[in-house]
Coordinates of C-alpha atoms in Angstrom, one line a residue:
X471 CA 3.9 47.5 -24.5
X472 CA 0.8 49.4 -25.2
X473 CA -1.1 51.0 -28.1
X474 CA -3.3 53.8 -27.7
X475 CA -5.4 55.9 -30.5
X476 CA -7.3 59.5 -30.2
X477 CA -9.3 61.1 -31.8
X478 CA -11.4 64.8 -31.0
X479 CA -13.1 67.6 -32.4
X480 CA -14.6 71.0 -31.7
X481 CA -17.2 72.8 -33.0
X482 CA -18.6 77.1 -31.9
X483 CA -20.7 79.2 -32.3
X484 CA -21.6 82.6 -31.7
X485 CA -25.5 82.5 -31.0
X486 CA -25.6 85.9 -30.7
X487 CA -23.2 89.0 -29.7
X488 CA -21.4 88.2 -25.8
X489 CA -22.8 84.7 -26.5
X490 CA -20.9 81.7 -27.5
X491 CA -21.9 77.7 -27.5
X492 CA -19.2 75.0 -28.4
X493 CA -19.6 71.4 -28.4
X494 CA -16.2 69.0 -27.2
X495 CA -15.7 65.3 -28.3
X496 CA -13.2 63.2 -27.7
X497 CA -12.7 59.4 -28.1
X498 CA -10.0 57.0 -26.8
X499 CA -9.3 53.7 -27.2
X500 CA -5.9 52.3 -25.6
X501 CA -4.7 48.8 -25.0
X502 CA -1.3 48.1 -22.3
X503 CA 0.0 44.3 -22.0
X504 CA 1.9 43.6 -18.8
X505 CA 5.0 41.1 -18.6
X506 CA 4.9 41.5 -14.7
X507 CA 7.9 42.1 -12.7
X508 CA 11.2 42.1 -14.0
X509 CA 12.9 38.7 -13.3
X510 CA 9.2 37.2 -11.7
X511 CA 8.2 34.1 -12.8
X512 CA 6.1 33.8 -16.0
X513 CA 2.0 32.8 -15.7
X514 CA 0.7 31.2 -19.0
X515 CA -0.9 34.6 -20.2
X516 CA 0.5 38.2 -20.8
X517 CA -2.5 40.6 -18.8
X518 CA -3.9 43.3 -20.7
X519 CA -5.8 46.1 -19.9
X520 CA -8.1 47.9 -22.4
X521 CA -9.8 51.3 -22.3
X522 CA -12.5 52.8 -24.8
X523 CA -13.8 56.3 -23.4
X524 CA -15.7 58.7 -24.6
X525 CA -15.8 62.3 -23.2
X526 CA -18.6 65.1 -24.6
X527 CA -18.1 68.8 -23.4
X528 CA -21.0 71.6 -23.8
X529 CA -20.1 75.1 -22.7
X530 CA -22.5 77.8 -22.7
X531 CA -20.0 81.1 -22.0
X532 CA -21.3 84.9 -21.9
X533 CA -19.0 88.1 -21.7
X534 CA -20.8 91.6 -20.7
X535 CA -18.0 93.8 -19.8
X536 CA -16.6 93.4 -16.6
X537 CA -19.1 90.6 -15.7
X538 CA -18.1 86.8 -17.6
X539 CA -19.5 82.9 -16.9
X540 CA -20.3 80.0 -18.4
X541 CA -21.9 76.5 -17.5
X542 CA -20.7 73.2 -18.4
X543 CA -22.3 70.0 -19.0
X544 CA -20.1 66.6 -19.5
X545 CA -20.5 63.2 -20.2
X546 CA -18.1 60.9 -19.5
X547 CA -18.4 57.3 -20.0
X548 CA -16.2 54.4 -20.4
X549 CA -15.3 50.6 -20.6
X550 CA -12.6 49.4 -18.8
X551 CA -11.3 45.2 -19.2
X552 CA -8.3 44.0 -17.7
X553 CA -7.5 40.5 -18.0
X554 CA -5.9 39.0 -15.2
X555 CA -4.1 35.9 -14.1
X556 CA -5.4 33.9 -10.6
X557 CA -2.4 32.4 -9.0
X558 CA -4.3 30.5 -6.7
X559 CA -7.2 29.4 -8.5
X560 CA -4.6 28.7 -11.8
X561 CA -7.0 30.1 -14.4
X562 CA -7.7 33.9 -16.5
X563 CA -10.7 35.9 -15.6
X564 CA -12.0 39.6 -16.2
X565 CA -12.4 42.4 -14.5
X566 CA -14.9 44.9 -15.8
X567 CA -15.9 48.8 -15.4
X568 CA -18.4 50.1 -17.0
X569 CA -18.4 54.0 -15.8
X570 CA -20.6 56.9 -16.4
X571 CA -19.6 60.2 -15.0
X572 CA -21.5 63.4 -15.6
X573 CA -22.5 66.7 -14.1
X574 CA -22.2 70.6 -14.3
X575 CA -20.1 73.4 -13.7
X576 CA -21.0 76.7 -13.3
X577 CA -19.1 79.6 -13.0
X578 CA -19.3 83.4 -12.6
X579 CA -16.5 86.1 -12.5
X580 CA -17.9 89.7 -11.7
X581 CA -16.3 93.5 -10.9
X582 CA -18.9 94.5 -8.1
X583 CA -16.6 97.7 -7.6
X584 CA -13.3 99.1 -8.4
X585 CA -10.5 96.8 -7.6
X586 CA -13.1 94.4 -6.7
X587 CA -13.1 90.9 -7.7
X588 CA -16.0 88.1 -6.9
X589 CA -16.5 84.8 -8.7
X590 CA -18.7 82.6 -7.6
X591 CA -19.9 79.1 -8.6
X592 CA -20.9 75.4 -8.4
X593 CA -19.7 72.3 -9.1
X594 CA -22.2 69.2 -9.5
X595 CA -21.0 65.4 -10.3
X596 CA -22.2 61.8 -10.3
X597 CA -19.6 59.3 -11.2
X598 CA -19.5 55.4 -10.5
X599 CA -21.0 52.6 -12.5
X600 CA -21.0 49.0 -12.5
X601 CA -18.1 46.5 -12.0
X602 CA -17.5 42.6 -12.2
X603 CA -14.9 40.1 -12.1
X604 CA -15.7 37.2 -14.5
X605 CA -14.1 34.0 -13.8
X606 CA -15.1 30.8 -16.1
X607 CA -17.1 29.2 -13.4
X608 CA -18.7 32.5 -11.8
X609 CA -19.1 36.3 -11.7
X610 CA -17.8 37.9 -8.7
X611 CA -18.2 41.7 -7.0
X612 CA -20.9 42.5 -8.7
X613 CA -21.7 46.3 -7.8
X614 CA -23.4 49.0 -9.5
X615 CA -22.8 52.4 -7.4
X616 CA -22.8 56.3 -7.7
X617 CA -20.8 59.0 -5.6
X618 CA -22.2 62.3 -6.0
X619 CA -21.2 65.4 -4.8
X620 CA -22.5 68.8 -5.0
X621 CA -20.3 72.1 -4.2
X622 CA -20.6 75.7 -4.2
X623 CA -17.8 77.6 -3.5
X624 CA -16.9 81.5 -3.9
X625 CA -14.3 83.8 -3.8
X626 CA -13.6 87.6 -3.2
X627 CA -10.4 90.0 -3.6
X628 CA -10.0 93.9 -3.6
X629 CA -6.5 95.3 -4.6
X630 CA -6.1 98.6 -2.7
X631 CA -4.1 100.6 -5.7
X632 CA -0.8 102.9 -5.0
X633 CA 3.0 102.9 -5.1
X634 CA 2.6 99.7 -3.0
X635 CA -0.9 97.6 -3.9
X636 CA -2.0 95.7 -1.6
X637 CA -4.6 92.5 -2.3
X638 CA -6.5 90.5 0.3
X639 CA -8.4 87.7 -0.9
X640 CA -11.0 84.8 0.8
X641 CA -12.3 81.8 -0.6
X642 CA -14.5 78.6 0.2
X643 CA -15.5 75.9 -0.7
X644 CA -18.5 73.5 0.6
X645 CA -18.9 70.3 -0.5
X646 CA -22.4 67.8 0.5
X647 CA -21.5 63.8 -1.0
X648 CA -24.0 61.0 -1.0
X649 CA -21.9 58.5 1.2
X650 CA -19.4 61.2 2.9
X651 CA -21.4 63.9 4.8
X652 CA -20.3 67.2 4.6
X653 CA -16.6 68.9 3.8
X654 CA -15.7 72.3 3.5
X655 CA -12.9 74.1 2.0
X656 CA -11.2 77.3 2.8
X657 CA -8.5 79.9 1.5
X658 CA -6.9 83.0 2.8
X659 CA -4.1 85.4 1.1
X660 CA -2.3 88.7 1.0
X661 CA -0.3 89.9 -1.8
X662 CA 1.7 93.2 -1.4
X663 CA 3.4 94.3 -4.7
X664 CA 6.0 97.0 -4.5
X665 CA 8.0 98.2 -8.0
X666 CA 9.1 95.5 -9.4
X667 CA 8.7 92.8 -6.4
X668 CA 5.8 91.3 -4.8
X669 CA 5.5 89.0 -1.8
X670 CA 2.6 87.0 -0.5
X671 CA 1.2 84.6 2.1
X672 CA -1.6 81.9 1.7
X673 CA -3.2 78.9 3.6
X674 CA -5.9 76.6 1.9
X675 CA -7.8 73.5 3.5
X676 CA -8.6 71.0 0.8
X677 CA -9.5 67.6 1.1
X678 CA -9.6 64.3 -0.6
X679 CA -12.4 61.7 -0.5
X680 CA -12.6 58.0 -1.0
X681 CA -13.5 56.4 -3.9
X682 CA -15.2 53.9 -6.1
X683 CA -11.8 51.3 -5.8
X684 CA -12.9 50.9 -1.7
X685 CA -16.5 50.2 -2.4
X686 CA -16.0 47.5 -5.2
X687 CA -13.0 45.8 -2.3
X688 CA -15.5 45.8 0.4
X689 CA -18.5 44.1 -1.6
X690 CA -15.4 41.4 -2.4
X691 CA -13.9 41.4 1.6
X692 CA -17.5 40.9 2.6
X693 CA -17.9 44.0 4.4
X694 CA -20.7 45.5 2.1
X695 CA -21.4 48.7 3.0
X696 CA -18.5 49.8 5.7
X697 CA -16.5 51.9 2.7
X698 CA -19.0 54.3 4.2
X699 CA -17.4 54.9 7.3
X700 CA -14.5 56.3 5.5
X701 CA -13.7 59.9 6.1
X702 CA -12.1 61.9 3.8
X703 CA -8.6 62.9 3.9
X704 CA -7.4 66.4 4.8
X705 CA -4.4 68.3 4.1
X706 CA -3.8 72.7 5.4
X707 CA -1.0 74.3 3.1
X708 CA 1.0 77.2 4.4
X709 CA 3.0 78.9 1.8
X710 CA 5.0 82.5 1.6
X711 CA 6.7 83.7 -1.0
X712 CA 8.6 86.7 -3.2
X713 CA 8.8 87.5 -6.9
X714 CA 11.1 90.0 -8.1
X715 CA 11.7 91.1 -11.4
X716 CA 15.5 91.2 -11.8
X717 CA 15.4 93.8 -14.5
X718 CA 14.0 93.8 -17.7
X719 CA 15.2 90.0 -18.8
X720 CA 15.3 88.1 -15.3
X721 CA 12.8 86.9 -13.0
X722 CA 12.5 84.9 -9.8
X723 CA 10.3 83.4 -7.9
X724 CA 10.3 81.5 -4.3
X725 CA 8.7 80.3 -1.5
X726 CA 8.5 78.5 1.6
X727 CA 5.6 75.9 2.2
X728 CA 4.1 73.7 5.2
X729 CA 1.8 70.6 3.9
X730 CA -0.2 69.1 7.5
X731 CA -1.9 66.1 6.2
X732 CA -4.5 64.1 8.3
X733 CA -6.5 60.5 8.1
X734 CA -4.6 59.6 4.8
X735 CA -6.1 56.4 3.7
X736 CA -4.2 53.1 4.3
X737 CA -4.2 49.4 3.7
X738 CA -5.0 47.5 7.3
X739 CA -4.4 43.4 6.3
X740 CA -4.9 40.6 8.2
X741 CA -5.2 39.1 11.2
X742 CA -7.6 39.6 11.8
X743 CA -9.6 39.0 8.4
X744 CA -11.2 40.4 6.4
X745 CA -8.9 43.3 5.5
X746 CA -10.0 46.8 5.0
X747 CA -9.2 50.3 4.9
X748 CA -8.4 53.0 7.8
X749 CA -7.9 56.9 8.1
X750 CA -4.5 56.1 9.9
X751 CA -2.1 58.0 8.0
X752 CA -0.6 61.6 8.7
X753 CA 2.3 63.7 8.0
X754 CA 4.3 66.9 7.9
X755 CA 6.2 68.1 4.8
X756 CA 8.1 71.3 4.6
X757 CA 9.6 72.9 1.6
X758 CA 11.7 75.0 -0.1
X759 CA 10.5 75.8 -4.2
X760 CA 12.4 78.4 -6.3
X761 CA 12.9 79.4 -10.1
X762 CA 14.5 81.6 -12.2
X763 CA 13.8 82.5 -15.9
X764 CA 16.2 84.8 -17.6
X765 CA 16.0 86.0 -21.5
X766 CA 19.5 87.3 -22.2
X767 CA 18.3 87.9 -25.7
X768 CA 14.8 87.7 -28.1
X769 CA 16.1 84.2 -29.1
X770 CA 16.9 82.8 -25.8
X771 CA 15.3 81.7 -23.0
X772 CA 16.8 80.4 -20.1
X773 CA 14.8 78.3 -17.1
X774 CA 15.8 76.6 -13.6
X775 CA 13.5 75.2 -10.9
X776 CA 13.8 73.4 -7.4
X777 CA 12.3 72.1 -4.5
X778 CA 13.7 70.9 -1.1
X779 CA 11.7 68.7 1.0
X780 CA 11.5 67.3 4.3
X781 CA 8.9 65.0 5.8
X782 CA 8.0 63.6 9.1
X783 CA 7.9 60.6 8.7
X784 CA 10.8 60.1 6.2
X785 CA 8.8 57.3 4.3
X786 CA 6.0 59.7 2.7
X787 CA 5.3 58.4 -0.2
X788 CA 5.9 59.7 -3.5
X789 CA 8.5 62.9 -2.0
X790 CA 11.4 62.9 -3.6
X791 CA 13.9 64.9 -1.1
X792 CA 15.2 67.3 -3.8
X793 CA 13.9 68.0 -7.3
X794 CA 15.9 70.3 -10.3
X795 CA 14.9 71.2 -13.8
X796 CA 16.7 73.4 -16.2
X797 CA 15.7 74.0 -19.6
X798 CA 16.9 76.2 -22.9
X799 CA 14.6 77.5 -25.8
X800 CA 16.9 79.0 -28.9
X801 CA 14.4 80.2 -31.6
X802 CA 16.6 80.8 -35.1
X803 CA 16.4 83.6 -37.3
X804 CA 14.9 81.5 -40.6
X805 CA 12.2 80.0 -38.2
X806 CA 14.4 76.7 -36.5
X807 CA 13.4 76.0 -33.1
X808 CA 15.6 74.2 -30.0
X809 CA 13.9 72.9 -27.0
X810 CA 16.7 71.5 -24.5
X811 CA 15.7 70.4 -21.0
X812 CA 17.3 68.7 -17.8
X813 CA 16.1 66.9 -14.7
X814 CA 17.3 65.9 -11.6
X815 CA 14.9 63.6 -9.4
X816 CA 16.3 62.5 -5.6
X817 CA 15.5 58.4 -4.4
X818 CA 12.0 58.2 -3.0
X819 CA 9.9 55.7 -1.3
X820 CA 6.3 54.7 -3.6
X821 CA 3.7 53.2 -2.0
X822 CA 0.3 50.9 -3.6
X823 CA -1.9 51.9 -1.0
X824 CA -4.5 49.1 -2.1
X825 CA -2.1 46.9 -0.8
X826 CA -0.2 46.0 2.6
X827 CA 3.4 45.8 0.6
X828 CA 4.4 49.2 2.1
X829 CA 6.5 52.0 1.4
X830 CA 10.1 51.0 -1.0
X831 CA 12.5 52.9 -2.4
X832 CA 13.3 53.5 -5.5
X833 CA 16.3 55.0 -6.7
X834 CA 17.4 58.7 -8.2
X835 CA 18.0 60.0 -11.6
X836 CA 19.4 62.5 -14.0
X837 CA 17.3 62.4 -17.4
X838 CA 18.2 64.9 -20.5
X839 CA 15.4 65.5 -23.6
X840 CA 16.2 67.5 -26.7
X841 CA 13.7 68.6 -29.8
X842 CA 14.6 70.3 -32.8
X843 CA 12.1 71.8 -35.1
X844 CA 12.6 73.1 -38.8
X845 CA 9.7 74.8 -40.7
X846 CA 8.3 73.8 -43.8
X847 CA 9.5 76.9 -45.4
X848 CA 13.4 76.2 -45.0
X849 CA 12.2 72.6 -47.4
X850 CA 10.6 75.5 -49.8
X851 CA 7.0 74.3 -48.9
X852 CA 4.3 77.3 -48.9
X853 CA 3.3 75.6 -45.1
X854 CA 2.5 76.8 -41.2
X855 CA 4.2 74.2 -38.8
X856 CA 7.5 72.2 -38.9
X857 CA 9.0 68.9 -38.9
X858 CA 10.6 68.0 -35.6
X859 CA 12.7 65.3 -34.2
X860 CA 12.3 64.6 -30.4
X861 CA 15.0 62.6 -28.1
X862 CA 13.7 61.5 -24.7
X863 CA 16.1 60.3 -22.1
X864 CA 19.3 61.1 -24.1
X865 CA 21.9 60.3 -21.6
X866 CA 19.9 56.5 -21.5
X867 CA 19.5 56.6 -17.7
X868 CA 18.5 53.1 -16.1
X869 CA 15.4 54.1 -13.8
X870 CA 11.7 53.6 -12.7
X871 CA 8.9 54.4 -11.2
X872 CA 8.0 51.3 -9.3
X873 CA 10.5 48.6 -8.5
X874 CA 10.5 45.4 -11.2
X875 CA 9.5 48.4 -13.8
X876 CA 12.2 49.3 -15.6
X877 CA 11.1 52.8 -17.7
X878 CA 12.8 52.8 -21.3
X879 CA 16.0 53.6 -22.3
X880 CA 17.1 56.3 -25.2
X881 CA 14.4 57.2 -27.2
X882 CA 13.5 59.1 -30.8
X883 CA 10.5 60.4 -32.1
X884 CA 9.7 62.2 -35.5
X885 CA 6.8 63.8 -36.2
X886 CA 5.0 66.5 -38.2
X887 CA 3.0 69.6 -37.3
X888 CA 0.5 71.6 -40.2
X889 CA -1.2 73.6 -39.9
X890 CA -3.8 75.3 -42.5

């Protein structure tokens, strides 16, 4: 069970004309106990994990006709406490984040000539803090750390106008971290558009970097500072696709795509001890993605998606072998509002990779959700918004995420929306 509350807030300005400053807050406090397993043996306390965080957003934007940017400064900071049970040592302790993430973004979009398209900026972050597990005898893992990275990036595109347009476009991405060296980042893609049709091919290299969770599990393995010799993980996407416009009510889109993932991080246990963590994972995936949206009428909306996968190794985790979604929107004449939707999602195997459990299965499922709005003018109140009831999981499917999870059953929600 878990309770979480929410609060934010915006406030702009216009500080003078092409010139606007706003200010982002938003608070969160949430707290999530944890039976354990379903059918594992009880341990004289329930764990809990709580969460406050607090997020501030400033955004300096600027708009002088076809040239646009804005810079970002955040502040991110949090306390994280999650009470735990010690099997071995038979008592409760803590374990405690206190993080403080901040940085920059800056970002510039730019016409340097007709059909011309250049946006360039950069991307600046520290993030970490401190951590310690408190046990009644002792604090453990102390460590107080902070990643930081620092990436510029920039990309062009020129559409060559006529019956048939033509766009090329080039991007890239170079990223310098504290503990990680250097990383770069790369795309590449051509779009063709003809009447009502357009097809395309891209490749991007993108990559993934370790994090704060290896750090803190080599100060307790005793391996101090080795985390560092982690290397980030890599994955090249391939992709072509075609979207046509079926007339004036029907679209669809579709594609073929190649995922080449290298050194994926993984679990390596004992013997011999201590664990730790290697770049030993890699695999394949190729797909199939497609979607159709039709609007037979001004009322109705129609929407189907899919995706066929296959992977090398079967056991990637997290791939279900076929996905579907449908969905319906009926909008009524006096304001009433139907939202109907449908998915399909195929057995796949899940994977903790802090952990040397390895990859399980866990079973398919079919889910349906439903919500139905009515405005506040069909009850004779002078009011924008609506008062909506919401089913989740209406056929009451038995399924879940991780095994000895259960997810829940049939579900109904009301709730209110005003607006002034």
């Amino acid at each position: 069970d878990g309770e979480i509350t929410a609060a934010s807030g915006r406030v702009g300005f216009r500080i003078r004309e092409a010139w606007d400053l706003s200010i982002l807050y938003e608070h969160t406090s949430s707290s999530v106990n944890d039976p354990g397993m379903l059918g594992a043996p009880a341990i004289p306390i329930v764990p809990n994990y709580d969460i406050r965080n607090d997020f501030v957003l400033t955004s300096l934007a600027h708009t002088h006709g076809v040239w646009n940017g804005s810079i970002k400064l955040y502040l991110d900071s949090g306390t994280f406490d999650w009470l735990q049970w010690s099997g071995s040592e038979q008592h409760a302790f803590r374990s405690i984040t206190d993080s403080a993430n901040y940085g920059l973004r800056w970002r510039e979009t730019m016409s340097p000539w007709p059909g011309g398209n250049l946006v360039i900026g950069l991307d600046h972050d520290l993030y970490g803090g401190t951590f310690v597990e408190r046990h009644p005898e002792d604090d453990r893992l102390n460590s107080d750390v902070t990643f930081r990275n620092t990436a510029p990036y920039a990309t062009l595109s020129h559409t060559f106008s006529g019956k048939t347009s033509v766009t090329p476009s080039v991007g890239f991405r170079y990223n310098d971290s504290r503990y990680f060296g250097n990383q770069w980042g790369g795309q590449a893609a051509i779009t063709v558009g003809f009447g009502g049709h357009s097809v395309y091919a891209n490749w991007a290299h993108a990559f993934n970097l370790p994090g704060v969770y290896a750090a803190v599990q080599y100060g307790g393995w005793g391996r101090g500072d080795q985390w560092q010799d982690l290397e980030a993980e890599t994955v090249d996407h391939l992709e072509i696709g075609w979207l046509a416009s079926l007339g004036r009510s029907l679209r669809l889109t579709t594609s073929l795509f190649r995922d080449d993932v290298n050194n994926a991080i993984r679990f390596i246990p004992p013997p011999p001890p201590p664990p730790l963590f290697a770049n030993i994972g890699a695999y394949t995936v190729n797909g199939l993605e497609l979607s159709l949206q039709a609007e037979p009428s001004d009322r109705l909306a129609l929407f189907f998606g899919g995706t066929l996968s296959s992977a090398d190794p079967e056991t990637v985790p997290d791939l279900p072998r076929t996905t579907a979604v449908g969905g319906v929107t009926w909008s009524g004449y006096s304001g009433w509002r139907l939202n109907f939707d449908v998915q399909w999602v195929d057995d796949r195997y899940v994977l903790n990779p802090r952990f040397a459990s390895g990859e399980v299965s866990v079973e398919s499922y079919f889910m349906a959700n439903a919500k139905l709005s009515a405005p506040w003018r069909w009850l004779g109140l002078e009011l924008d918004g609506s008062i909506f009831v919401f089913g989740e999981n209406l056929t009451d499917t038995e399924y879940q995420y991780r095994i000895g999870y259960p997810m829940p059953g049939r579900m109904i929600q009301i709730g209110l929306e005003i607006g002034f």
